[in-house]
Amino acid sequence: PGTKAEVVSFREYLEDLARAVQAGIAAGKTLEELKKTITLEKYKGWNGYPDQVPAMVESAYNSLTKYAK
């Protein structure tokens, strides 16, 4: 559990991530390119963030390409 502010921050992160991935898809980038280039510096201070970025990018990519039909 977290505070309301933490939940809001995480929701904003997911929205920023989805926008970045969608922009990359629209630009014709591959999943591997997106994993290497999306950093969302605003969140770099979050605990474990750098290690989680590739998996989160892949999850967003899958949601936007495979499951959003």
PDB file of N, CA, C, O and CB in Angstrom:
ATOM      1  N   PRO A   1       0.836  -1.201   0.000  1.00  0.00           N
ATOM      2  CA  PRO A   1       0.000   0.000   0.000  1.00  0.00           C
ATOM      3  C   PRO A   1       0.871   1.251   0.000  1.00  0.00           C
ATOM      4  O   PRO A   1       1.992   1.261   0.510  1.00  0.00           O
ATOM      5  CB  PRO A   1      -0.946   0.006   1.219  1.00  0.00           C
ATOM      6  N   GLY A   2       0.333   2.270  -0.571  1.00  0.00           N
ATOM      7  CA  GLY A   2       1.047   3.535  -0.610  1.00  0.00           C
ATOM      8  C   GLY A   2       0.098   4.667  -0.301  1.00  0.00           C
ATOM      9  O   GLY A   2      -1.102   4.470  -0.110  1.00  0.00           O
ATOM     10  N   THR A   3       0.660   5.844  -0.257  1.00  0.00           N
ATOM     11  CA  THR A   3      -0.166   7.019  -0.024  1.00  0.00           C
ATOM     12  C   THR A   3      -0.886   7.385  -1.316  1.00  0.00           C
ATOM     13  O   THR A   3      -0.551   6.897  -2.396  1.00  0.00           O
ATOM     14  CB  THR A   3       0.689   8.209   0.491  1.00  0.00           C
ATOM     15  N   LYS A   4      -1.872   8.245  -1.182  1.00  0.00           N
ATOM     16  CA  LYS A   4      -2.588   8.706  -2.372  1.00  0.00           C
ATOM     17  C   LYS A   4      -1.614   9.380  -3.339  1.00  0.00           C
ATOM     18  O   LYS A   4      -1.710   9.186  -4.550  1.00  0.00           O
ATOM     19  CB  LYS A   4      -3.729   9.681  -1.982  1.00  0.00           C
ATOM     20  N   ALA A   5      -0.690  10.161  -2.816  1.00  0.00           N
ATOM     21  CA  ALA A   5       0.290  10.851  -3.663  1.00  0.00           C
ATOM     22  C   ALA A   5       1.170   9.859  -4.418  1.00  0.00           C
ATOM     23  O   ALA A   5       1.503  10.090  -5.580  1.00  0.00           O
ATOM     24  CB  ALA A   5       1.164  11.784  -2.816  1.00  0.00           C
ATOM     25  N   GLU A   6       1.548   8.760  -3.772  1.00  0.00           N
ATOM     26  CA  GLU A   6       2.361   7.748  -4.437  1.00  0.00           C
ATOM     27  C   GLU A   6       1.587   7.058  -5.563  1.00  0.00           C
ATOM     28  O   GLU A   6       2.140   6.767  -6.624  1.00  0.00           O
ATOM     29  CB  GLU A   6       2.845   6.713  -3.421  1.00  0.00           C
ATOM     30  N   VAL A   7       0.318   6.805  -5.318  1.00  0.00           N
ATOM     31  CA  VAL A   7      -0.522   6.184  -6.338  1.00  0.00           C
ATOM     32  C   VAL A   7      -0.676   7.130  -7.530  1.00  0.00           C
ATOM     33  O   VAL A   7      -0.592   6.704  -8.682  1.00  0.00           O
ATOM     34  CB  VAL A   7      -1.910   5.811  -5.752  1.00  0.00           C
ATOM     35  N   VAL A   8      -0.898   8.402  -7.250  1.00  0.00           N
ATOM     36  CA  VAL A   8      -1.024   9.393  -8.319  1.00  0.00           C
ATOM     37  C   VAL A   8       0.283   9.481  -9.109  1.00  0.00           C
ATOM     38  O   VAL A   8       0.256   9.542 -10.338  1.00  0.00           O
ATOM     39  CB  VAL A   8      -1.400  10.780  -7.737  1.00  0.00           C
ATOM     40  N   SER A   9       1.408   9.487  -8.427  1.00  0.00           N
ATOM     41  CA  SER A   9       2.710   9.547  -9.098  1.00  0.00           C
ATOM     42  C   SER A   9       2.924   8.326  -9.984  1.00  0.00           C
ATOM     43  O   SER A   9       3.436   8.447 -11.097  1.00  0.00           O
ATOM     44  CB  SER A   9       3.841   9.652  -8.066  1.00  0.00           C
ATOM     45  N   PHE A  10       2.536   7.162  -9.500  1.00  0.00           N
ATOM     46  CA  PHE A  10       2.714   5.953 -10.297  1.00  0.00           C
ATOM     47  C   PHE A  10       1.799   5.974 -11.517  1.00  0.00           C
ATOM     48  O   PHE A  10       2.200   5.549 -12.600  1.00  0.00           O
ATOM     49  CB  PHE A  10       2.442   4.703  -9.447  1.00  0.00           C
ATOM     50  N   ARG A  11       0.585   6.461 -11.350  1.00  0.00           N
ATOM     51  CA  ARG A  11      -0.321   6.582 -12.500  1.00  0.00           C
ATOM     52  C   ARG A  11       0.272   7.526 -13.536  1.00  0.00           C
ATOM     53  O   ARG A  11       0.226   7.238 -14.732  1.00  0.00           O
ATOM     54  CB  ARG A  11      -1.717   7.086 -12.052  1.00  0.00           C
ATOM     55  N   GLU A  12       0.832   8.651 -13.090  1.00  0.00           N
ATOM     56  CA  GLU A  12       1.458   9.597 -14.012  1.00  0.00           C
ATOM     57  C   GLU A  12       2.634   8.952 -14.737  1.00  0.00           C
ATOM     58  O   GLU A  12       2.844   9.187 -15.927  1.00  0.00           O
ATOM     59  CB  GLU A  12       1.923  10.849 -13.259  1.00  0.00           C
ATOM     60  N   TYR A  13       3.396   8.142 -14.014  1.00  0.00           N
ATOM     61  CA  TYR A  13       4.507   7.425 -14.632  1.00  0.00           C
ATOM     62  C   TYR A  13       3.999   6.504 -15.742  1.00  0.00           C
ATOM     63  O   TYR A  13       4.557   6.487 -16.840  1.00  0.00           O
ATOM     64  CB  TYR A  13       5.280   6.613 -13.574  1.00  0.00           C
ATOM     65  N   LEU A  14       2.942   5.739 -15.459  1.00  0.00           N
ATOM     66  CA  LEU A  14       2.392   4.828 -16.464  1.00  0.00           C
ATOM     67  C   LEU A  14       1.882   5.591 -17.689  1.00  0.00           C
ATOM     68  O   LEU A  14       2.036   5.134 -18.822  1.00  0.00           O
ATOM     69  CB  LEU A  14       1.259   3.992 -15.857  1.00  0.00           C
ATOM     70  N   GLU A  15       1.278   6.750 -17.454  1.00  0.00           N
ATOM     71  CA  GLU A  15       0.808   7.576 -18.571  1.00  0.00           C
ATOM     72  C   GLU A  15       1.982   8.101 -19.393  1.00  0.00           C
ATOM     73  O   GLU A  15       1.931   8.090 -20.623  1.00  0.00           O
ATOM     74  CB  GLU A  15      -0.040   8.750 -18.053  1.00  0.00           C
ATOM     75  N   ASP A  16       3.038   8.561 -18.723  1.00  0.00           N
ATOM     76  CA  ASP A  16       4.234   9.047 -19.426  1.00  0.00           C
ATOM     77  C   ASP A  16       4.891   7.921 -20.214  1.00  0.00           C
ATOM     78  O   ASP A  16       5.322   8.115 -21.350  1.00  0.00           O
ATOM     79  CB  ASP A  16       5.242   9.653 -18.429  1.00  0.00           C
ATOM     80  N   LEU A  17       4.963   6.750 -19.605  1.00  0.00           N
ATOM     81  CA  LEU A  17       5.548   5.592 -20.272  1.00  0.00           C
ATOM     82  C   LEU A  17       4.746   5.228 -21.520  1.00  0.00           C
ATOM     83  O   LEU A  17       5.320   5.006 -22.586  1.00  0.00           O
ATOM     84  CB  LEU A  17       5.612   4.392 -19.311  1.00  0.00           C
ATOM     85  N   ALA A  18       3.427   5.168 -21.390  1.00  0.00           N
ATOM     86  CA  ALA A  18       2.575   4.821 -22.531  1.00  0.00           C
ATOM     87  C   ALA A  18       2.735   5.836 -23.660  1.00  0.00           C
ATOM     88  O   ALA A  18       2.780   5.460 -24.831  1.00  0.00           O
ATOM     89  CB  ALA A  18       1.101   4.741 -22.098  1.00  0.00           C
ATOM     90  N   ARG A  19       2.822   7.120 -23.314  1.00  0.00           N
ATOM     91  CA  ARG A  19       3.009   8.152 -24.341  1.00  0.00           C
ATOM     92  C   ARG A  19       4.348   7.977 -25.060  1.00  0.00           C
ATOM     93  O   ARG A  19       4.424   8.094 -26.284  1.00  0.00           O
ATOM     94  CB  ARG A  19       2.928   9.558 -23.711  1.00  0.00           C
ATOM     95  N   ALA A  20       5.392   7.700 -24.297  1.00  0.00           N
ATOM     96  CA  ALA A  20       6.723   7.533 -24.887  1.00  0.00           C
ATOM     97  C   ALA A  20       6.767   6.308 -25.796  1.00  0.00           C
ATOM     98  O   ALA A  20       7.335   6.355 -26.887  1.00  0.00           O
ATOM     99  CB  ALA A  20       7.790   7.411 -23.785  1.00  0.00           C
ATOM    100  N   VAL A  21       6.170   5.225 -25.345  1.00  0.00           N
ATOM    101  CA  VAL A  21       6.153   4.006 -26.156  1.00  0.00           C
ATOM    102  C   VAL A  21       5.302   4.219 -27.406  1.00  0.00           C
ATOM    103  O   VAL A  21       5.700   3.812 -28.497  1.00  0.00           O
ATOM    104  CB  VAL A  21       5.616   2.809 -25.334  1.00  0.00           C
ATOM    105  N   GLN A  22       4.146   4.846 -27.261  1.00  0.00           N
ATOM    106  CA  GLN A  22       3.285   5.102 -28.411  1.00  0.00           C
ATOM    107  C   GLN A  22       3.993   5.984 -29.440  1.00  0.00           C
ATOM    108  O   GLN A  22       3.886   5.746 -30.643  1.00  0.00           O
ATOM    109  CB  GLN A  22       1.976   5.761 -27.961  1.00  0.00           C
ATOM    110  N   ALA A  23       4.705   6.988 -28.972  1.00  0.00           N
ATOM    111  CA  ALA A  23       5.452   7.862 -29.885  1.00  0.00           C
ATOM    112  C   ALA A  23       6.527   7.064 -30.621  1.00  0.00           C
ATOM    113  O   ALA A  23       6.751   7.274 -31.813  1.00  0.00           O
ATOM    114  CB  ALA A  23       6.094   9.040 -29.111  1.00  0.00           C
ATOM    115  N   GLY A  24       7.186   6.159 -29.918  1.00  0.00           N
ATOM    116  CA  GLY A  24       8.205   5.325 -30.547  1.00  0.00           C
ATOM    117  C   GLY A  24       7.613   4.389 -31.586  1.00  0.00           C
ATOM    118  O   GLY A  24       8.184   4.203 -32.660  1.00  0.00           O
ATOM    119  N   ILE A  25       6.470   3.801 -31.267  1.00  0.00           N
ATOM    120  CA  ILE A  25       5.784   2.927 -32.215  1.00  0.00           C
ATOM    121  C   ILE A  25       5.419   3.718 -33.464  1.00  0.00           C
ATOM    122  O   ILE A  25       5.634   3.257 -34.586  1.00  0.00           O
ATOM    123  CB  ILE A  25       4.519   2.301 -31.576  1.00  0.00           C
ATOM    124  N   ALA A  26       4.868   4.908 -33.263  1.00  0.00           N
ATOM    125  CA  ALA A  26       4.467   5.758 -34.388  1.00  0.00           C
ATOM    126  C   ALA A  26       5.672   6.143 -35.251  1.00  0.00           C
ATOM    127  O   ALA A  26       5.540   6.345 -36.458  1.00  0.00           O
ATOM    128  CB  ALA A  26       3.762   7.024 -33.876  1.00  0.00           C
ATOM    129  N   ALA A  27       6.836   6.241 -34.626  1.00  0.00           N
ATOM    130  CA  ALA A  27       8.056   6.589 -35.357  1.00  0.00           C
ATOM    131  C   ALA A  27       8.697   5.366 -36.015  1.00  0.00           C
ATOM    132  O   ALA A  27       9.727   5.485 -36.677  1.00  0.00           O
ATOM    133  CB  ALA A  27       9.057   7.254 -34.417  1.00  0.00           C
ATOM    134  N   GLY A  28       8.086   4.186 -35.831  1.00  0.00           N
ATOM    135  CA  GLY A  28       8.591   2.980 -36.470  1.00  0.00           C
ATOM    136  C   GLY A  28       9.702   2.268 -35.726  1.00  0.00           C
ATOM    137  O   GLY A  28      10.386   1.422 -36.302  1.00  0.00           O
ATOM    138  N   LYS A  29       9.896   2.596 -34.449  1.00  0.00           N
ATOM    139  CA  LYS A  29      10.958   1.949 -33.681  1.00  0.00           C
ATOM    140  C   LYS A  29      10.537   0.545 -33.253  1.00  0.00           C
ATOM    141  O   LYS A  29       9.357   0.276 -33.027  1.00  0.00           O
ATOM    142  CB  LYS A  29      11.322   2.794 -32.447  1.00  0.00           C
ATOM    143  N   THR A  30      11.512  -0.328 -33.150  1.00  0.00           N
ATOM    144  CA  THR A  30      11.260  -1.687 -32.685  1.00  0.00           C
ATOM    145  C   THR A  30      11.211  -1.705 -31.161  1.00  0.00           C
ATOM    146  O   THR A  30      11.602  -0.742 -30.503  1.00  0.00           O
ATOM    147  CB  THR A  30      12.345  -2.660 -33.209  1.00  0.00           C
ATOM    148  N   LEU A  31      10.729  -2.807 -30.619  1.00  0.00           N
ATOM    149  CA  LEU A  31      10.703  -2.962 -29.169  1.00  0.00           C
ATOM    150  C   LEU A  31      12.111  -2.840 -28.592  1.00  0.00           C
ATOM    151  O   LEU A  31      12.312  -2.172 -27.577  1.00  0.00           O
ATOM    152  CB  LEU A  31      10.082  -4.314 -28.782  1.00  0.00           C
ATOM    153  N   GLU A  32      13.072  -3.475 -29.229  1.00  0.00           N
ATOM    154  CA  GLU A  32      14.449  -3.416 -28.714  1.00  0.00           C
ATOM    155  C   GLU A  32      14.994  -1.985 -28.736  1.00  0.00           C
ATOM    156  O   GLU A  32      15.704  -1.582 -27.814  1.00  0.00           O
ATOM    157  CB  GLU A  32      15.366  -4.338 -29.540  1.00  0.00           C
ATOM    158  N   GLU A  33      14.674  -1.227 -29.764  1.00  0.00           N
ATOM    159  CA  GLU A  33      15.103   0.177 -29.817  1.00  0.00           C
ATOM    160  C   GLU A  33      14.458   0.970 -28.688  1.00  0.00           C
ATOM    161  O   GLU A  33      15.112   1.797 -28.052  1.00  0.00           O
ATOM    162  CB  GLU A  33      14.747   0.808 -31.182  1.00  0.00           C
ATOM    163  N   LEU A  34      13.187   0.720 -28.444  1.00  0.00           N
ATOM    164  CA  LEU A  34      12.487   1.444 -27.385  1.00  0.00           C
ATOM    165  C   LEU A  34      13.068   1.114 -26.018  1.00  0.00           C
ATOM    166  O   LEU A  34      13.221   1.999 -25.177  1.00  0.00           O
ATOM    167  CB  LEU A  34      10.995   1.118 -27.412  1.00  0.00           C
ATOM    168  N   LYS A  35      13.388  -0.135 -25.795  1.00  0.00           N
ATOM    169  CA  LYS A  35      13.975  -0.543 -24.505  1.00  0.00           C
ATOM    170  C   LYS A  35      15.289   0.187 -24.244  1.00  0.00           C
ATOM    171  O   LYS A  35      15.615   0.499 -23.098  1.00  0.00           O
ATOM    172  CB  LYS A  35      14.209  -2.066 -24.475  1.00  0.00           C
ATOM    173  N   LYS A  36      16.039   0.458 -25.307  1.00  0.00           N
ATOM    174  CA  LYS A  36      17.342   1.118 -25.163  1.00  0.00           C
ATOM    175  C   LYS A  36      17.236   2.637 -25.090  1.00  0.00           C
ATOM    176  O   LYS A  36      18.133   3.292 -24.560  1.00  0.00           O
ATOM    177  CB  LYS A  36      18.239   0.736 -26.315  1.00  0.00           C
ATOM    178  N   THR A  37      16.146   3.207 -25.618  1.00  0.00           N
ATOM    179  CA  THR A  37      16.100   4.667 -25.737  1.00  0.00           C
ATOM    180  C   THR A  37      15.135   5.356 -24.768  1.00  0.00           C
ATOM    181  O   THR A  37      15.304   6.542 -24.486  1.00  0.00           O
ATOM    182  CB  THR A  37      15.725   5.031 -27.131  1.00  0.00           C
ATOM    183  N   ILE A  38      14.143   4.655 -24.260  1.00  0.00           N
ATOM    184  CA  ILE A  38      13.207   5.297 -23.334  1.00  0.00           C
ATOM    185  C   ILE A  38      13.804   5.280 -21.939  1.00  0.00           C
ATOM    186  O   ILE A  38      14.111   4.220 -21.394  1.00  0.00           O
ATOM    187  CB  ILE A  38      11.823   4.588 -23.349  1.00  0.00           C
ATOM    188  N   THR A  39      13.965   6.470 -21.364  1.00  0.00           N
ATOM    189  CA  THR A  39      14.568   6.560 -20.035  1.00  0.00           C
ATOM    190  C   THR A  39      13.676   7.268 -19.017  1.00  0.00           C
ATOM    191  O   THR A  39      13.764   6.981 -17.823  1.00  0.00           O
ATOM    192  CB  THR A  39      15.888   7.278 -20.126  1.00  0.00           C
ATOM    193  N   LEU A  40      12.831   8.175 -19.458  1.00  0.00           N
ATOM    194  CA  LEU A  40      11.963   8.939 -18.549  1.00  0.00           C
ATOM    195  C   LEU A  40      12.746   9.441 -17.333  1.00  0.00           C
ATOM    196  O   LEU A  40      12.509   9.026 -16.199  1.00  0.00           O
ATOM    197  CB  LEU A  40      10.772   8.071 -18.087  1.00  0.00           C
ATOM    198  N   GLU A  41      13.662  10.327 -17.605  1.00  0.00           N
ATOM    199  CA  GLU A  41      14.572  10.861 -16.590  1.00  0.00           C
ATOM    200  C   GLU A  41      13.865  11.388 -15.339  1.00  0.00           C
ATOM    201  O   GLU A  41      14.435  11.376 -14.248  1.00  0.00           O
ATOM    202  CB  GLU A  41      15.394  11.962 -17.188  1.00  0.00           C
ATOM    203  N   LYS A  42      12.649  11.838 -15.497  1.00  0.00           N
ATOM    204  CA  LYS A  42      11.876  12.363 -14.372  1.00  0.00           C
ATOM    205  C   LYS A  42      11.790  11.353 -13.224  1.00  0.00           C
ATOM    206  O   LYS A  42      11.649  11.736 -12.063  1.00  0.00           O
ATOM    207  CB  LYS A  42      10.471  12.748 -14.835  1.00  0.00           C
ATOM    208  N   TYR A  43      11.873  10.069 -13.554  1.00  0.00           N
ATOM    209  CA  TYR A  43      11.675   9.017 -12.558  1.00  0.00           C
ATOM    210  C   TYR A  43      12.957   8.283 -12.188  1.00  0.00           C
ATOM    211  O   TYR A  43      12.903   7.272 -11.488  1.00  0.00           O
ATOM    212  CB  TYR A  43      10.670   8.030 -13.064  1.00  0.00           C
ATOM    213  N   LYS A  44      14.102   8.767 -12.642  1.00  0.00           N
ATOM    214  CA  LYS A  44      15.354   8.037 -12.443  1.00  0.00           C
ATOM    215  C   LYS A  44      15.733   7.861 -10.967  1.00  0.00           C
ATOM    216  O   LYS A  44      16.519   6.973 -10.636  1.00  0.00           O
ATOM    217  CB  LYS A  44      16.467   8.750 -13.160  1.00  0.00           C
ATOM    218  N   GLY A  45      15.190   8.685 -10.092  1.00  0.00           N
ATOM    219  CA  GLY A  45      15.492   8.556  -8.673  1.00  0.00           C
ATOM    220  C   GLY A  45      14.657   7.514  -7.947  1.00  0.00           C
ATOM    221  O   GLY A  45      14.892   7.239  -6.771  1.00  0.00           O
ATOM    222  N   TRP A  46      13.698   6.940  -8.630  1.00  0.00           N
ATOM    223  CA  TRP A  46      12.861   5.920  -7.991  1.00  0.00           C
ATOM    224  C   TRP A  46      13.685   4.659  -7.727  1.00  0.00           C
ATOM    225  O   TRP A  46      14.535   4.282  -8.534  1.00  0.00           O
ATOM    226  CB  TRP A  46      11.627   5.587  -8.876  1.00  0.00           C
ATOM    227  N   ASN A  47      13.431   4.027  -6.614  1.00  0.00           N
ATOM    228  CA  ASN A  47      14.137   2.823  -6.210  1.00  0.00           C
ATOM    229  C   ASN A  47      13.975   1.719  -7.264  1.00  0.00           C
ATOM    230  O   ASN A  47      12.854   1.336  -7.600  1.00  0.00           O
ATOM    231  CB  ASN A  47      13.626   2.341  -4.841  1.00  0.00           C
ATOM    232  N   GLY A  48      15.087   1.217  -7.776  1.00  0.00           N
ATOM    233  CA  GLY A  48      15.073   0.136  -8.746  1.00  0.00           C
ATOM    234  C   GLY A  48      14.656   0.529 -10.147  1.00  0.00           C
ATOM    235  O   GLY A  48      14.554  -0.329 -11.024  1.00  0.00           O
ATOM    236  N   TYR A  49      14.413   1.808 -10.374  1.00  0.00           N
ATOM    237  CA  TYR A  49      13.887   2.251 -11.669  1.00  0.00           C
ATOM    238  C   TYR A  49      14.720   1.819 -12.872  1.00  0.00           C
ATOM    239  O   TYR A  49      14.167   1.239 -13.807  1.00  0.00           O
ATOM    240  CB  TYR A  49      13.772   3.733 -11.671  1.00  0.00           C
ATOM    241  N   PRO A  50      16.025   2.078 -12.887  1.00  0.00           N
ATOM    242  CA  PRO A  50      16.790   1.733 -14.096  1.00  0.00           C
ATOM    243  C   PRO A  50      16.671   0.256 -14.480  1.00  0.00           C
ATOM    244  O   PRO A  50      16.621  -0.078 -15.664  1.00  0.00           O
ATOM    245  CB  PRO A  50      18.252   2.080 -13.893  1.00  0.00           C
ATOM    246  N   ASP A  51      16.627  -0.611 -13.495  1.00  0.00           N
ATOM    247  CA  ASP A  51      16.544  -2.044 -13.767  1.00  0.00           C
ATOM    248  C   ASP A  51      15.168  -2.465 -14.279  1.00  0.00           C
ATOM    249  O   ASP A  51      15.039  -3.481 -14.962  1.00  0.00           O
ATOM    250  CB  ASP A  51      16.880  -2.823 -12.515  1.00  0.00           C
ATOM    251  N   GLN A  52      14.149  -1.688 -13.950  1.00  0.00           N
ATOM    252  CA  GLN A  52      12.785  -2.056 -14.312  1.00  0.00           C
ATOM    253  C   GLN A  52      12.337  -1.493 -15.663  1.00  0.00           C
ATOM    254  O   GLN A  52      11.346  -1.956 -16.229  1.00  0.00           O
ATOM    255  CB  GLN A  52      11.844  -1.589 -13.243  1.00  0.00           C
ATOM    256  N   VAL A  53      13.053  -0.510 -16.177  1.00  0.00           N
ATOM    257  CA  VAL A  53      12.618   0.172 -17.397  1.00  0.00           C
ATOM    258  C   VAL A  53      12.399  -0.783 -18.573  1.00  0.00           C
ATOM    259  O   VAL A  53      11.332  -0.726 -19.185  1.00  0.00           O
ATOM    260  CB  VAL A  53      13.636   1.216 -17.783  1.00  0.00           C
ATOM    261  N   PRO A  54      13.346  -1.654 -18.921  1.00  0.00           N
ATOM    262  CA  PRO A  54      13.107  -2.509 -20.091  1.00  0.00           C
ATOM    263  C   PRO A  54      11.835  -3.352 -19.984  1.00  0.00           C
ATOM    264  O   PRO A  54      11.092  -3.470 -20.958  1.00  0.00           O
ATOM    265  CB  PRO A  54      14.287  -3.420 -20.297  1.00  0.00           C
ATOM    266  N   ALA A  55      11.582  -3.930 -18.832  1.00  0.00           N
ATOM    267  CA  ALA A  55      10.380  -4.751 -18.650  1.00  0.00           C
ATOM    268  C   ALA A  55       9.111  -3.899 -18.726  1.00  0.00           C
ATOM    269  O   ALA A  55       8.102  -4.336 -19.279  1.00  0.00           O
ATOM    270  CB  ALA A  55      10.437  -5.489 -17.302  1.00  0.00           C
ATOM    271  N   MET A  56       9.161  -2.705 -18.180  1.00  0.00           N
ATOM    272  CA  MET A  56       7.991  -1.826 -18.228  1.00  0.00           C
ATOM    273  C   MET A  56       7.734  -1.351 -19.657  1.00  0.00           C
ATOM    274  O   MET A  56       6.582  -1.251 -20.081  1.00  0.00           O
ATOM    275  CB  MET A  56       8.184  -0.616 -17.290  1.00  0.00           C
ATOM    276  N   VAL A  57       8.792  -1.061 -20.392  1.00  0.00           N
ATOM    277  CA  VAL A  57       8.651  -0.662 -21.796  1.00  0.00           C
ATOM    278  C   VAL A  57       8.031  -1.818 -22.583  1.00  0.00           C
ATOM    279  O   VAL A  57       7.125  -1.608 -23.389  1.00  0.00           O
ATOM    280  CB  VAL A  57      10.035  -0.253 -22.408  1.00  0.00           C
ATOM    281  N   GLU A  58       8.516  -3.025 -22.350  1.00  0.00           N
ATOM    282  CA  GLU A  58       7.977  -4.185 -23.063  1.00  0.00           C
ATOM    283  C   GLU A  58       6.505  -4.403 -22.734  1.00  0.00           C
ATOM    284  O   GLU A  58       5.706  -4.709 -23.619  1.00  0.00           O
ATOM    285  CB  GLU A  58       8.779  -5.441 -22.719  1.00  0.00           C
ATOM    286  N   SER A  59       6.153  -4.248 -21.484  1.00  0.00           N
ATOM    287  CA  SER A  59       4.751  -4.404 -21.080  1.00  0.00           C
ATOM    288  C   SER A  59       3.866  -3.369 -21.768  1.00  0.00           C
ATOM    289  O   SER A  59       2.795  -3.704 -22.275  1.00  0.00           O
ATOM    290  CB  SER A  59       4.614  -4.282 -19.551  1.00  0.00           C
ATOM    291  N   ALA A  60       4.308  -2.122 -21.787  1.00  0.00           N
ATOM    292  CA  ALA A  60       3.539  -1.068 -22.449  1.00  0.00           C
ATOM    293  C   ALA A  60       3.453  -1.331 -23.946  1.00  0.00           C
ATOM    294  O   ALA A  60       2.398  -1.155 -24.554  1.00  0.00           O
ATOM    295  CB  ALA A  60       4.169   0.310 -22.187  1.00  0.00           C
ATOM    296  N   TYR A  61       4.558  -1.749 -24.532  1.00  0.00           N
ATOM    297  CA  TYR A  61       4.591  -2.056 -25.973  1.00  0.00           C
ATOM    298  C   TYR A  61       3.581  -3.152 -26.301  1.00  0.00           C
ATOM    299  O   TYR A  61       2.808  -3.030 -27.251  1.00  0.00           O
ATOM    300  CB  TYR A  61       6.018  -2.492 -26.412  1.00  0.00           C
ATOM    301  N   ASN A  62       3.592  -4.217 -25.512  1.00  0.00           N
ATOM    302  CA  ASN A  62       2.649  -5.314 -25.735  1.00  0.00           C
ATOM    303  C   ASN A  62       1.210  -4.853 -25.583  1.00  0.00           C
ATOM    304  O   ASN A  62       0.345  -5.231 -26.372  1.00  0.00           O
ATOM    305  CB  ASN A  62       2.928  -6.459 -24.771  1.00  0.00           C
ATOM    306  N   SER A  63       0.958  -4.048 -24.584  1.00  0.00           N
ATOM    307  CA  SER A  63      -0.401  -3.539 -24.373  1.00  0.00           C
ATOM    308  C   SER A  63      -0.872  -2.692 -25.550  1.00  0.00           C
ATOM    309  O   SER A  63      -2.037  -2.750 -25.944  1.00  0.00           O
ATOM    310  CB  SER A  63      -0.464  -2.718 -23.084  1.00  0.00           C
ATOM    311  N   LEU A  64       0.038  -1.912 -26.101  1.00  0.00           N
ATOM    312  CA  LEU A  64      -0.319  -1.003 -27.193  1.00  0.00           C
ATOM    313  C   LEU A  64      -0.342  -1.669 -28.568  1.00  0.00           C
ATOM    314  O   LEU A  64      -0.959  -1.146 -29.497  1.00  0.00           O
ATOM    315  CB  LEU A  64       0.643   0.144 -27.219  1.00  0.00           C
ATOM    316  N   THR A  65       0.318  -2.805 -28.705  1.00  0.00           N
ATOM    317  CA  THR A  65       0.373  -3.447 -30.017  1.00  0.00           C
ATOM    318  C   THR A  65      -0.411  -4.754 -30.082  1.00  0.00           C
ATOM    319  O   THR A  65      -1.150  -4.979 -31.040  1.00  0.00           O
ATOM    320  CB  THR A  65       1.805  -3.706 -30.392  1.00  0.00           C
ATOM    321  N   LYS A  66      -0.267  -5.595 -29.108  1.00  0.00           N
ATOM    322  CA  LYS A  66      -0.891  -6.911 -29.152  1.00  0.00           C
ATOM    323  C   LYS A  66      -2.313  -6.938 -28.593  1.00  0.00           C
ATOM    324  O   LYS A  66      -3.185  -7.631 -29.116  1.00  0.00           O
ATOM    325  CB  LYS A  66      -0.046  -7.883 -28.397  1.00  0.00           C
ATOM    326  N   TYR A  67      -2.528  -6.180 -27.530  1.00  0.00           N
ATOM    327  CA  TYR A  67      -3.778  -6.310 -26.799  1.00  0.00           C
ATOM    328  C   TYR A  67      -4.764  -5.173 -27.025  1.00  0.00           C
ATOM    329  O   TYR A  67      -5.901  -5.234 -26.558  1.00  0.00           O
ATOM    330  CB  TYR A  67      -3.488  -6.414 -25.359  1.00  0.00           C
ATOM    331  N   ALA A  68      -4.341  -4.150 -27.729  1.00  0.00           N
ATOM    332  CA  ALA A  68      -5.212  -2.983 -27.949  1.00  0.00           C
ATOM    333  C   ALA A  68      -5.887  -3.099 -29.322  1.00  0.00           C
ATOM    334  O   ALA A  68      -5.607  -2.319 -30.232  1.00  0.00           O
ATOM    335  CB  ALA A  68      -4.394  -1.647 -27.849  1.00  0.00           C
ATOM    336  N   LYS A  69      -6.738  -4.041 -29.446  1.00  0.00           N
ATOM    337  CA  LYS A  69      -7.414  -4.252 -30.735  1.00  0.00           C
ATOM    338  C   LYS A  69      -8.892  -3.947 -30.600  1.00  0.00           C
ATOM    339  O   LYS A  69      -9.638  -4.064 -31.573  1.00  0.00           O
ATOM    340  CB  LYS A  69      -7.212  -5.700 -31.236  1.00  0.00           C
TER     341      LYS A  69
END
